Coordinates of C-alpha atoms in Angstrom, one line a residue:
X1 CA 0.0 0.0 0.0
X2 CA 1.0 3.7 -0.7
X3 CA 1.5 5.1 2.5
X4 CA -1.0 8.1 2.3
X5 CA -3.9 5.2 2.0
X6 CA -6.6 5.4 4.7
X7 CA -7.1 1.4 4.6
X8 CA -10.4 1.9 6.0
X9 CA -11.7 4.9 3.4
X10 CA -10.1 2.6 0.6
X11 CA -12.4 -0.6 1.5
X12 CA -15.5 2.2 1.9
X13 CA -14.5 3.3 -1.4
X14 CA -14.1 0.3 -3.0
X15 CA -17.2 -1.8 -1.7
X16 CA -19.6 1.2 -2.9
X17 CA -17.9 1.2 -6.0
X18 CA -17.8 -2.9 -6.3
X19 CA -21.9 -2.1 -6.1
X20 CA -22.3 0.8 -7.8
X21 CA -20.1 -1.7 -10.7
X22 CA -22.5 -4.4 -10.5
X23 CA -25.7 -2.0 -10.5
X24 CA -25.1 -0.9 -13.4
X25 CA -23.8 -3.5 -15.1
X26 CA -27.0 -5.6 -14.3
X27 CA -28.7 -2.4 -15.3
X28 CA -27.5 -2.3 -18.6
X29 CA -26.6 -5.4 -19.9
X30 CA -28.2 -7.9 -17.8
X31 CA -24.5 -8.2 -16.3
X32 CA -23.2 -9.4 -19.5
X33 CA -20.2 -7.1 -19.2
X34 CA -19.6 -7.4 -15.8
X35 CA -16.3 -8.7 -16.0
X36 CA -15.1 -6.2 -18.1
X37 CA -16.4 -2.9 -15.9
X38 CA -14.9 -4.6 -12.3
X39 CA -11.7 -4.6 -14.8
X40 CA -12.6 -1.2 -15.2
X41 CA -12.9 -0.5 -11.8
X42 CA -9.5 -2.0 -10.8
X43 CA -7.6 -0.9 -13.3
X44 CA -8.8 2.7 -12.3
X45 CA -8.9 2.6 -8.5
X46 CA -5.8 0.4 -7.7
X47 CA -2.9 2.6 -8.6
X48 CA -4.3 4.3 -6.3
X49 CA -4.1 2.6 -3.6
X50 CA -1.0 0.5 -4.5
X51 CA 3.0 0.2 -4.8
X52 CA 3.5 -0.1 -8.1
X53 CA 5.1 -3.5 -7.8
X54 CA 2.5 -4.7 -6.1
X55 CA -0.3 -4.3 -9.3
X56 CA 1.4 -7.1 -10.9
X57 CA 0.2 -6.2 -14.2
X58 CA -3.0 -4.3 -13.4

């Protein structure tokens, strides 16, 4: 972890977006492209959060 992360904001943060993910994904597509927006989600939100050597190839 970087160490400006607030571990505890971080999992708030990323359980509401994790749902606000699969909302819309059911929303749209019947969550057809779910795996493809929690991609998304991680590929956006993790380099925030991490060392870059610990993304291993996020």
């Amino acid at each position: 972890m970087l160490p400006q992360v607030d571990v505890a904001e971080s999992a708030w943060v990323f359980s509401a977006a994790w749902t606000g993910v699969q909302v819309y994904s059911h929303t749209l597509s019947g969550r057809e492209d779910l795996e493809e927006r929690v991609c998304a989600l991680f590929e956006h939100l993790l380099p925030s959060v991490a060392v870059p050597a610990g993304l291993g190839g996020w």
